[in-house]
GROMACS .gro file of C-alpha atoms in nm:
model
  411
    1MET     CA    1  -0.013  -0.002   0.004
    2GLN     CA    2   0.120   0.371  -0.081
    3HIS     CA    3   0.200   0.598   0.202
    4THR     CA    4   0.181   0.986   0.203
    5PRO     CA    5   0.522   1.155   0.258
    6ASP     CA    6   0.462   1.161   0.658
    7GLY     CA    7   0.417   0.783   0.655
    8HIS     CA    8   0.028   0.782   0.696
    9GLU     CA    9  -0.182   0.570   0.450
   10PRO     CA   10  -0.362   0.817   0.222
   11THR     CA   11  -0.719   0.892   0.276
   12PRO     CA   12  -0.972   0.701   0.037
   13PRO     CA   13  -1.173   0.935  -0.182
   14GLY     CA   14  -1.483   1.020  -0.016
   15ARG     CA   15  -1.402   0.914   0.348
   16ALA     CA   16  -1.349   1.179   0.581
   17PRO     CA   17  -1.006   1.171   0.753
   18SER     CA   18  -0.943   0.972   1.069
   19PHE     CA   19  -0.981   1.124   1.371
   20LEU     CA   20  -0.650   0.987   1.459
   21GLN     CA   21  -0.484   1.166   1.166
   22ALA     CA   22  -0.665   1.488   1.292
   23PHE     CA   23  -0.518   1.436   1.651
   24LEU     CA   24  -0.160   1.374   1.514
   25ARG     CA   25  -0.182   1.671   1.297
   26SER     CA   26  -0.303   1.885   1.584
   27GLU     CA   27   0.067   1.823   1.737
   28ALA     CA   28  -0.117   1.715   2.068
   29LEU     CA   29  -0.198   2.089   2.174
   30GLY     CA   30  -0.401   1.963   2.441
   31GLY     CA   31  -0.095   1.790   2.607
   32TYR     CA   32   0.068   2.137   2.647
   33VAL     CA   33  -0.244   2.286   2.792
   34LEU     CA   34  -0.260   1.981   3.019
   35MET     CA   35   0.089   2.021   3.140
   36LEU     CA   36   0.024   2.396   3.217
   37ALA     CA   37  -0.297   2.322   3.397
   38ALA     CA   38  -0.116   2.035   3.616
   39LEU     CA   39   0.150   2.309   3.683
   40ALA     CA   40  -0.087   2.566   3.772
   41ALA     CA   41  -0.240   2.325   4.015
   42LEU     CA   42   0.048   2.238   4.198
   43VAL     CA   43   0.136   2.613   4.211
   44VAL     CA   44  -0.184   2.711   4.359
   45ALA     CA   45  -0.170   2.407   4.599
   46ASN     CA   46   0.139   2.518   4.744
   47SER     CA   47   0.064   2.905   4.751
   48GLY     CA   48  -0.129   3.140   4.971
   49ALA     CA   49  -0.437   3.049   4.782
   50ALA     CA   50  -0.404   2.694   4.849
   51GLN     CA   51  -0.716   2.686   5.125
   52THR     CA   52  -0.943   2.868   4.853
   53TYR     CA   53  -0.854   2.623   4.586
   54PHE     CA   54  -0.940   2.336   4.821
   55ASP     CA   55  -1.247   2.486   4.960
   56LEU     CA   56  -1.374   2.536   4.613
   57LEU     CA   57  -1.315   2.181   4.508
   58GLY     CA   58  -1.512   2.084   4.820
   59ALA     CA   59  -1.811   2.317   4.787
   60LYS     CA   60  -2.115   2.131   4.729
   61VAL     CA   61  -2.365   2.272   4.405
   62GLY     CA   62  -2.640   2.123   4.249
   63PHE     CA   63  -3.044   2.131   4.232
   64GLN     CA   64  -3.330   1.942   4.316
   65VAL     CA   65  -3.636   1.904   4.102
   66GLY     CA   66  -3.926   1.688   4.253
   67PRO     CA   67  -3.749   1.340   4.337
   68ILE     CA   68  -3.435   1.421   4.094
   69VAL     CA   69  -3.160   1.527   4.324
   70LEU     CA   70  -2.826   1.643   4.203
   71LYS     CA   71  -2.622   1.782   4.459
   72GLU     CA   72  -2.241   1.732   4.454
   73THR     CA   73  -1.905   1.875   4.546
   74VAL     CA   74  -1.744   2.063   4.256
   75LEU     CA   75  -1.472   1.824   4.230
   76HIS     CA   76  -1.726   1.528   4.179
   77TRP     CA   77  -1.898   1.743   3.912
   78ILE     CA   78  -1.566   1.735   3.721
   79ASN     CA   79  -1.483   1.386   3.790
   80ASP     CA   80  -1.824   1.255   3.717
   81GLY     CA   81  -1.998   1.506   3.500
   82LEU     CA   82  -1.699   1.658   3.263
   83MET     CA   83  -1.530   1.319   3.233
   84ALA     CA   84  -1.834   1.176   3.118
   85VAL     CA   85  -1.777   1.377   2.801
   86PHE     CA   86  -1.417   1.274   2.806
   87PHE     CA   87  -1.542   0.917   2.836
   88LEU     CA   88  -1.780   0.976   2.536
   89LEU     CA   89  -1.496   1.087   2.323
   90VAL     CA   90  -1.272   0.821   2.416
   91GLY     CA   91  -1.582   0.559   2.322
   92LEU     CA   92  -1.628   0.732   1.984
   93GLU     CA   93  -1.258   0.718   1.944
   94ILE     CA   94  -1.217   0.328   2.023
   95LYS     CA   95  -1.543   0.262   1.774
   96ARG     CA   96  -1.421   0.464   1.493
   97GLU     CA   97  -1.070   0.319   1.515
   98MET     CA   98  -1.178  -0.025   1.537
   99LEU     CA   99  -1.456  -0.028   1.263
  100ASP     CA  100  -1.278   0.239   1.033
  101GLY     CA  101  -0.936   0.332   1.142
  102GLN     CA  102  -0.589   0.232   1.226
  103LEU     CA  103  -0.719  -0.026   1.474
  104ARG     CA  104  -0.933  -0.229   1.183
  105GLY     CA  105  -0.800  -0.558   1.107
  106ALA     CA  106  -0.620  -0.821   1.309
  107GLY     CA  107  -0.283  -0.710   1.174
  108ARG     CA  108  -0.292  -0.351   1.252
  109ILE     CA  109  -0.380  -0.428   1.617
  110VAL     CA  110  -0.137  -0.711   1.721
  111LEU     CA  111   0.165  -0.498   1.822
  112PRO     CA  112  -0.010  -0.230   2.005
  113GLY     CA  113  -0.259  -0.495   2.158
  114ILE     CA  114   0.047  -0.718   2.284
  115ALA     CA  115   0.218  -0.408   2.411
  116ALA     CA  116  -0.089  -0.276   2.573
  117VAL     CA  117  -0.159  -0.604   2.764
  118GLY     CA  118   0.199  -0.629   2.891
  119GLY     CA  119   0.188  -0.220   2.985
  120MET     CA  120  -0.131  -0.310   3.180
  121ALA     CA  121  -0.009  -0.617   3.344
  122VAL     CA  122   0.354  -0.521   3.479
  123PRO     CA  123   0.268  -0.206   3.607
  124ALA     CA  124  -0.004  -0.356   3.832
  125LEU     CA  125   0.213  -0.642   3.926
  126ILE     CA  126   0.478  -0.436   4.053
  127TYR     CA  127   0.231  -0.206   4.276
  128VAL     CA  128   0.092  -0.501   4.399
  129LEU     CA  129   0.443  -0.637   4.515
  130VAL     CA  130   0.538  -0.321   4.657
  131ASN     CA  131   0.196  -0.311   4.861
  132LEU     CA  132   0.198  -0.636   4.942
  133GLY     CA  133   0.271  -0.574   5.334
  134SER     CA  134  -0.026  -0.292   5.327
  135PRO     CA  135  -0.344  -0.472   5.238
  136ASP     CA  136  -0.547  -0.139   5.273
  137THR     CA  137  -0.360  -0.011   4.970
  138LEU     CA  138  -0.377  -0.287   4.746
  139ARG     CA  139  -0.700  -0.136   4.593
  140GLY     CA  140  -0.493   0.082   4.377
  141TRP     CA  141  -0.337  -0.153   4.168
  142ALA     CA  142  -0.487  -0.031   3.844
  143ILE     CA  143  -0.344   0.315   3.900
  144PRO     CA  144  -0.024   0.290   3.708
  145ALA     CA  145  -0.189   0.041   3.419
  146ALA     CA  146  -0.302   0.358   3.231
  147THR     CA  147  -0.108   0.577   2.959
  148ASP     CA  148  -0.195   0.963   2.904
  149ILE     CA  149  -0.209   1.003   2.545
  150ALA     CA  150  -0.241   1.377   2.545
  151PHE     CA  151   0.074   1.409   2.750
  152ALA     CA  152   0.266   1.118   2.550
  153LEU     CA  153   0.180   1.294   2.182
  154GLY     CA  154   0.268   1.620   2.344
  155ILE     CA  155   0.631   1.499   2.434
  156LEU     CA  156   0.640   1.342   2.078
  157ALA     CA  157   0.533   1.648   1.911
  158LEU     CA  158   0.818   1.837   2.069
  159LEU     CA  159   1.054   1.588   1.877
  160GLY     CA  160   0.903   1.658   1.557
  161SER     CA  161   1.070   1.441   1.266
  162ARG     CA  162   1.306   1.261   1.480
  163VAL     CA  163   1.031   1.030   1.576
  164PRO     CA  164   0.868   0.814   1.280
  165THR     CA  165   0.513   0.865   1.232
  166SER     CA  166   0.468   0.523   1.257
  167LEU     CA  167   0.576   0.525   1.601
  168LYS     CA  168   0.303   0.789   1.670
  169ILE     CA  169   0.051   0.588   1.533
  170PHE     CA  170   0.160   0.282   1.744
  171LEU     CA  171   0.165   0.490   2.053
  172THR     CA  172  -0.192   0.633   1.968
  173ALA     CA  173  -0.326   0.269   1.902
  174LEU     CA  174  -0.156   0.150   2.213
  175ALA     CA  175  -0.300   0.436   2.454
  176ILE     CA  176  -0.648   0.390   2.318
  177LEU     CA  177  -0.655   0.007   2.398
  178ASP     CA  178  -0.500   0.107   2.741
  179ASP     CA  179  -0.798   0.336   2.751
  180LEU     CA  180  -1.014   0.041   2.652
  181GLY     CA  181  -0.874  -0.176   2.940
  182ALA     CA  182  -0.918   0.092   3.214
  183ILE     CA  183  -1.268   0.116   3.138
  184VAL     CA  184  -1.331  -0.245   3.155
  185ILE     CA  185  -1.114  -0.215   3.500
  186ILE     CA  186  -1.331   0.055   3.647
  187ALA     CA  187  -1.681  -0.139   3.535
  188LEU     CA  188  -1.539  -0.463   3.711
  189PHE     CA  189  -1.348  -0.339   4.018
  190TYR     CA  190  -1.435   0.028   4.078
  191THR     CA  191  -1.822  -0.013   4.114
  192SER     CA  192  -1.965   0.076   4.470
  193GLU     CA  193  -2.305  -0.102   4.572
  194LEU     CA  194  -2.553  -0.130   4.293
  195ASN     CA  195  -2.890   0.035   4.288
  196LEU     CA  196  -3.109  -0.230   4.114
  197PHE     CA  197  -3.400  -0.007   4.003
  198ALA     CA  198  -3.128   0.259   3.859
  199LEU     CA  199  -2.962   0.008   3.687
  200GLY     CA  200  -3.233  -0.135   3.530
  201MET     CA  201  -3.355   0.206   3.383
  202ALA     CA  202  -2.994   0.244   3.262
  203GLY     CA  203  -3.030  -0.081   3.098
  204ALA     CA  204  -3.346   0.004   2.939
  205LEU     CA  205  -3.221   0.350   2.803
  206LEU     CA  206  -2.947   0.173   2.649
  207VAL     CA  207  -3.184  -0.069   2.486
  208CYS     CA  208  -3.366   0.249   2.336
  209LEU     CA  209  -3.064   0.404   2.217
  210VAL     CA  210  -2.958   0.052   2.045
  211CYS     CA  211  -3.286   0.044   1.879
  212LEU     CA  212  -3.230   0.412   1.736
  213ASN     CA  213  -2.919   0.322   1.585
  214ARG     CA  214  -3.087  -0.016   1.447
  215ALA     CA  215  -3.360   0.180   1.324
  216GLY     CA  216  -3.135   0.424   1.111
  217VAL     CA  217  -3.185   0.724   1.294
  218LEU     CA  218  -2.908   0.976   1.212
  219ARG     CA  219  -2.976   1.284   1.384
  220LEU     CA  220  -2.768   1.317   1.701
  221ALA     CA  221  -3.008   1.516   1.923
  222PRO     CA  222  -3.236   1.200   2.023
  223TYR     CA  223  -2.887   1.023   2.137
  224LEU     CA  224  -2.762   1.284   2.337
  225LEU     CA  225  -3.097   1.345   2.524
  226LEU     CA  226  -3.132   1.011   2.607
  227GLY     CA  227  -2.762   0.969   2.714
  228ALA     CA  228  -2.820   1.288   2.937
  229VAL     CA  229  -3.081   1.073   3.116
  230LEU     CA  230  -2.871   0.745   3.073
  231TRP     CA  231  -2.581   0.950   3.291
  232TYR     CA  232  -2.834   1.025   3.559
  233PHE     CA  233  -2.937   0.681   3.600
  234VAL     CA  234  -2.562   0.527   3.556
  235LEU     CA  235  -2.474   0.785   3.852
  236LYS     CA  236  -2.756   0.667   4.094
  237SER     CA  237  -2.690   0.310   4.009
  238GLY     CA  238  -2.333   0.280   4.154
  239VAL     CA  239  -2.161   0.202   3.853
  240HIS     CA  240  -1.933   0.498   3.780
  241ALA     CA  241  -2.103   0.774   3.584
  242THR     CA  242  -1.817   0.827   3.319
  243LEU     CA  243  -1.921   0.476   3.163
  244ALA     CA  244  -2.222   0.621   3.053
  245GLY     CA  245  -2.028   0.827   2.807
  246VAL     CA  246  -1.881   0.508   2.672
  247ALA     CA  247  -2.229   0.326   2.647
  248LEU     CA  248  -2.363   0.611   2.465
  249ALA     CA  249  -2.051   0.620   2.213
  250LEU     CA  250  -2.087   0.281   2.117
  251THR     CA  251  -2.457   0.350   2.006
  252ILE     CA  252  -2.379   0.649   1.784
  253PRO     CA  253  -2.434   0.561   1.399
  254LEU     CA  254  -2.112   0.542   1.203
  255ARG     CA  255  -2.311   0.521   0.896
  256PRO     CA  256  -2.249   0.823   0.641
  257GLN     CA  257  -2.534   1.070   0.588
  258HIS     CA  258  -2.663   1.162   0.236
  259GLN     CA  259  -2.830   1.486   0.194
  260GLY     CA  260  -2.936   1.584  -0.138
  261GLY     CA  261  -2.723   1.333  -0.280
  262ALA     CA  262  -2.400   1.477  -0.133
  263HIS     CA  263  -2.209   1.276   0.127
  264VAL     CA  264  -2.194   1.415   0.463
  265HIS     CA  265  -2.020   1.314   0.757
  266SER     CA  266  -2.140   1.060   0.996
  267PRO     CA  267  -2.310   1.120   1.340
  268LEU     CA  268  -2.017   0.961   1.492
  269HIS     CA  269  -1.750   1.172   1.319
  270ALA     CA  270  -1.957   1.483   1.322
  271LEU     CA  271  -1.967   1.421   1.728
  272GLU     CA  272  -1.593   1.336   1.763
  273HIS     CA  273  -1.506   1.653   1.561
  274ALA     CA  274  -1.750   1.867   1.761
  275LEU     CA  275  -1.598   1.746   2.106
  276HIS     CA  276  -1.234   1.725   2.017
  277LYS     CA  277  -1.131   2.060   2.124
  278PRO     CA  278  -1.348   2.106   2.421
  279VAL     CA  279  -1.220   1.801   2.551
  280ALA     CA  280  -0.846   1.835   2.474
  281LEU     CA  281  -0.874   2.222   2.563
  282LEU     CA  282  -1.117   2.257   2.834
  283ILE     CA  283  -1.222   1.957   3.004
  284VAL     CA  284  -0.906   1.770   3.044
  285PRO     CA  285  -0.722   2.073   3.178
  286VAL     CA  286  -1.011   2.126   3.410
  287PHE     CA  287  -0.974   1.767   3.528
  288GLY     CA  288  -0.609   1.814   3.571
  289PHE     CA  289  -0.603   2.146   3.757
  290ALA     CA  290  -0.884   1.990   3.989
  291ASN     CA  291  -0.684   1.685   4.082
  292ALA     CA  292  -0.323   1.760   4.041
  293GLY     CA  293  -0.308   2.006   4.314
  294VAL     CA  294  -0.091   1.835   4.635
  295SER     CA  295   0.061   2.054   4.920
  296PHE     CA  296   0.407   1.945   4.943
  297ALA     CA  297   0.432   2.094   5.315
  298GLY     CA  298   0.616   1.870   5.512
  299MET     CA  299   0.690   1.619   5.245
  300GLY     CA  300   1.034   1.480   5.187
  301LEU     CA  301   1.176   1.155   5.022
  302ALA     CA  302   1.033   0.960   5.304
  303SER     CA  303   0.681   1.037   5.168
  304LEU     CA  304   0.766   0.886   4.824
  305ALA     CA  305   0.929   0.599   4.983
  306GLN     CA  306   0.546   0.509   5.114
  307PRO     CA  307   0.377   0.181   4.977
  308VAL     CA  308   0.112   0.406   4.745
  309PRO     CA  309   0.341   0.648   4.580
  310MET     CA  310   0.625   0.425   4.536
  311GLY     CA  311   0.412   0.164   4.393
  312VAL     CA  312   0.279   0.384   4.147
  313ALA     CA  313   0.591   0.526   4.039
  314LEU     CA  314   0.761   0.250   3.996
  315GLY     CA  315   0.470   0.076   3.816
  316LEU     CA  316   0.458   0.389   3.597
  317PHE     CA  317   0.838   0.423   3.508
  318LEU     CA  318   0.926   0.066   3.512
  319GLY     CA  319   0.644  -0.142   3.472
  320LYS     CA  320   0.530   0.047   3.181
  321GLN     CA  321   0.891   0.035   2.995
  322LEU     CA  322   0.944  -0.329   3.101
  323GLY     CA  323   0.567  -0.428   3.001
  324VAL     CA  324   0.520  -0.246   2.697
  325PHE     CA  325   0.882  -0.284   2.542
  326GLY     CA  326   0.916  -0.659   2.679
  327PHE     CA  327   0.583  -0.787   2.521
  328ALA     CA  328   0.631  -0.576   2.213
  329TRP     CA  329   1.002  -0.725   2.156
  330LEU     CA  330   0.906  -1.091   2.214
  331ALA     CA  331   0.585  -1.035   1.954
  332ILE     CA  332   0.846  -0.892   1.715
  333ARG     CA  333   1.116  -1.160   1.757
  334SER     CA  334   0.862  -1.425   1.759
  335GLY     CA  335   0.723  -1.303   1.424
  336ILE     CA  336   0.403  -1.253   1.556
  337ALA     CA  337   0.442  -0.891   1.479
  338SER     CA  338   0.665  -0.658   1.280
  339LEU     CA  339   0.858  -0.362   1.381
  340PRO     CA  340   0.687  -0.024   1.284
  341ARG     CA  341   0.808   0.117   0.951
  342HIS     CA  342   1.140   0.326   0.978
  343ALA     CA  343   1.185   0.263   1.320
  344THR     CA  344   1.458   0.098   1.567
  345PHE     CA  345   1.410  -0.096   1.846
  346THR     CA  346   1.577   0.199   2.072
  347GLN     CA  347   1.329   0.421   1.931
  348LEU     CA  348   1.034   0.148   2.039
  349TYR     CA  349   1.181   0.159   2.380
  350GLY     CA  350   1.176   0.511   2.390
  351VAL     CA  351   0.819   0.518   2.312
  352ALA     CA  352   0.763   0.264   2.589
  353LEU     CA  353   0.925   0.514   2.817
  354LEU     CA  354   0.653   0.773   2.719
  355CYS     CA  355   0.379   0.490   2.806
  356GLY     CA  356   0.459   0.551   3.172
  357ILE     CA  357   0.317   0.905   3.149
  358GLY     CA  358  -0.018   0.786   3.309
  359PHE     CA  359  -0.145   1.136   3.420
  360THR     CA  360  -0.547   1.170   3.346
  361MET     CA  361  -0.657   0.812   3.380
  362SER     CA  362  -0.411   0.711   3.663
  363LEU     CA  363  -0.531   1.023   3.885
  364PHE     CA  364  -0.900   0.919   3.780
  365ILE     CA  365  -0.856   0.552   3.907
  366GLY     CA  366  -0.690   0.697   4.208
  367ALA     CA  367  -0.993   0.879   4.313
  368LEU     CA  368  -1.192   0.582   4.268
  369ALA     CA  369  -0.962   0.346   4.459
  370PHE     CA  370  -0.910   0.563   4.762
  371THR     CA  371  -1.182   0.778   4.985
  372ASP     CA  372  -0.901   0.890   5.229
  373PRO     CA  373  -0.758   1.229   5.133
  374ALA     CA  374  -0.388   1.118   5.228
  375ALA     CA  375  -0.401   0.790   5.001
  376VAL     CA  376  -0.530   1.024   4.717
  377ASP     CA  377  -0.257   1.282   4.777
  378ALA     CA  378   0.011   0.979   4.802
  379THR     CA  379  -0.162   0.874   4.450
  380LYS     CA  380  -0.086   1.235   4.310
  381ILE     CA  381   0.267   1.197   4.421
  382GLY     CA  382   0.327   0.848   4.270
  383VAL     CA  383   0.180   0.977   3.955
  384LEU     CA  384   0.338   1.289   3.901
  385THR     CA  385   0.688   1.152   4.004
  386GLY     CA  386   0.649   0.848   3.769
  387SER     CA  387   0.487   1.041   3.504
  388LEU     CA  388   0.774   1.278   3.503
  389ALA     CA  389   1.058   1.074   3.508
  390SER     CA  390   0.916   0.874   3.210
  391ALA     CA  391   0.858   1.176   2.999
  392LEU     CA  392   1.212   1.297   3.063
  393ALA     CA  393   1.358   0.970   3.016
  394GLY     CA  394   1.156   0.913   2.690
  395PHE     CA  395   1.208   1.233   2.585
  396ALA     CA  396   1.604   1.252   2.617
  397LEU     CA  397   1.640   0.876   2.430
  398LEU     CA  398   1.428   0.976   2.152
  399ARG     CA  399   1.599   1.316   2.110
  400ALA     CA  400   1.935   1.142   2.107
  401THR     CA  401   1.843   0.869   1.882
  402GLY     CA  402   1.647   1.090   1.636
  403ALA     CA  403   1.952   1.322   1.621
  404ARG     CA  404   2.181   1.037   1.566
  405ASN     CA  405   1.982   0.876   1.261
  406GLN     CA  406   1.918   1.243   1.122
  407ALA     CA  407   2.315   1.261   1.137
  408VAL     CA  408   2.386   0.919   0.972
  409GLY     CA  409   2.129   0.999   0.709
  410ALA     CA  410   2.281   1.348   0.611
  411ARG     CA  411   2.619   1.168   0.538
   0.00000   0.00000   0.00000
């Protein structure tokens, strides 16, 4: 198959450009905004405005209309409400790429799929080993299992042409599968006591959404209206509310519309396009600002040596690189998969290092795993430490490797 000069497969005539290609062309601007939001949270949490910051996040807001009661803290509105939109976009991305994108077909999914399994299993194992002597903290085993696609692509964007496009596609595919794994983990292991009535209503609404799809309804409004009600019942059911976003995404039609004989983007693609910038430039940075703030007052190296931050940091920094690169290396050497085009094993290892950036999803799972504020802060320390170490190591290795390859190519 022919490729464009930047390594992408050309977009077939009549088909809308892949959301993945648009994401890569954006140079992961959202990753930079997220970095600034996380830095701002740390600055505020360690300044004179810290008390105001934490009081604002803990303030309860909401409303009551008859039997419908929605009163949550600002932090919960962000984590359960805004992040449902983030998960809606993640679900749309997973469906699009598996049916009509870079993850379509077994051949394309083999290497990132195997690497994703290693990248989830090994960090979780390392966390468990570090926390074996502390049973109360074992619940956080999934925290280091996720990769933050915005942060990781932001680092790759800084490297420009030093990194082959095939590796950017590999990293994106791996992160998408990582997100899918995290969604399954949240559904299976981080669900509280179930409200069967609310769960039944959510199930009935999901059936209605599927029926809309089967009936060929292509207008987004009915899906979004039912999706909002679905979110409410999932919130009340005990299943984490953000999973409503994923469930809604899977029912949005991928079939293209035809208006007056003209080809129009599918509802799924149209919603992806509409959500991409708001999620990347507003929702995820707001989540980062609300969840990354931790006070370092009275903390030292001894704080990092505690089971939770140590397990998370080592899981992200060591577990991710060992799991992703180790499983990928075995798959390539055994002939199950092949090395991405124009890439070396050293560059693949550099990308495996970047997979240790687990910011958004790791903080999210940490907030689900622990209710004790001290444990949540410990999670933040581990996530920030492991992610920063992974980002710096991956960037340094890929920069050095890319510069060396460019020098060789120039001879």
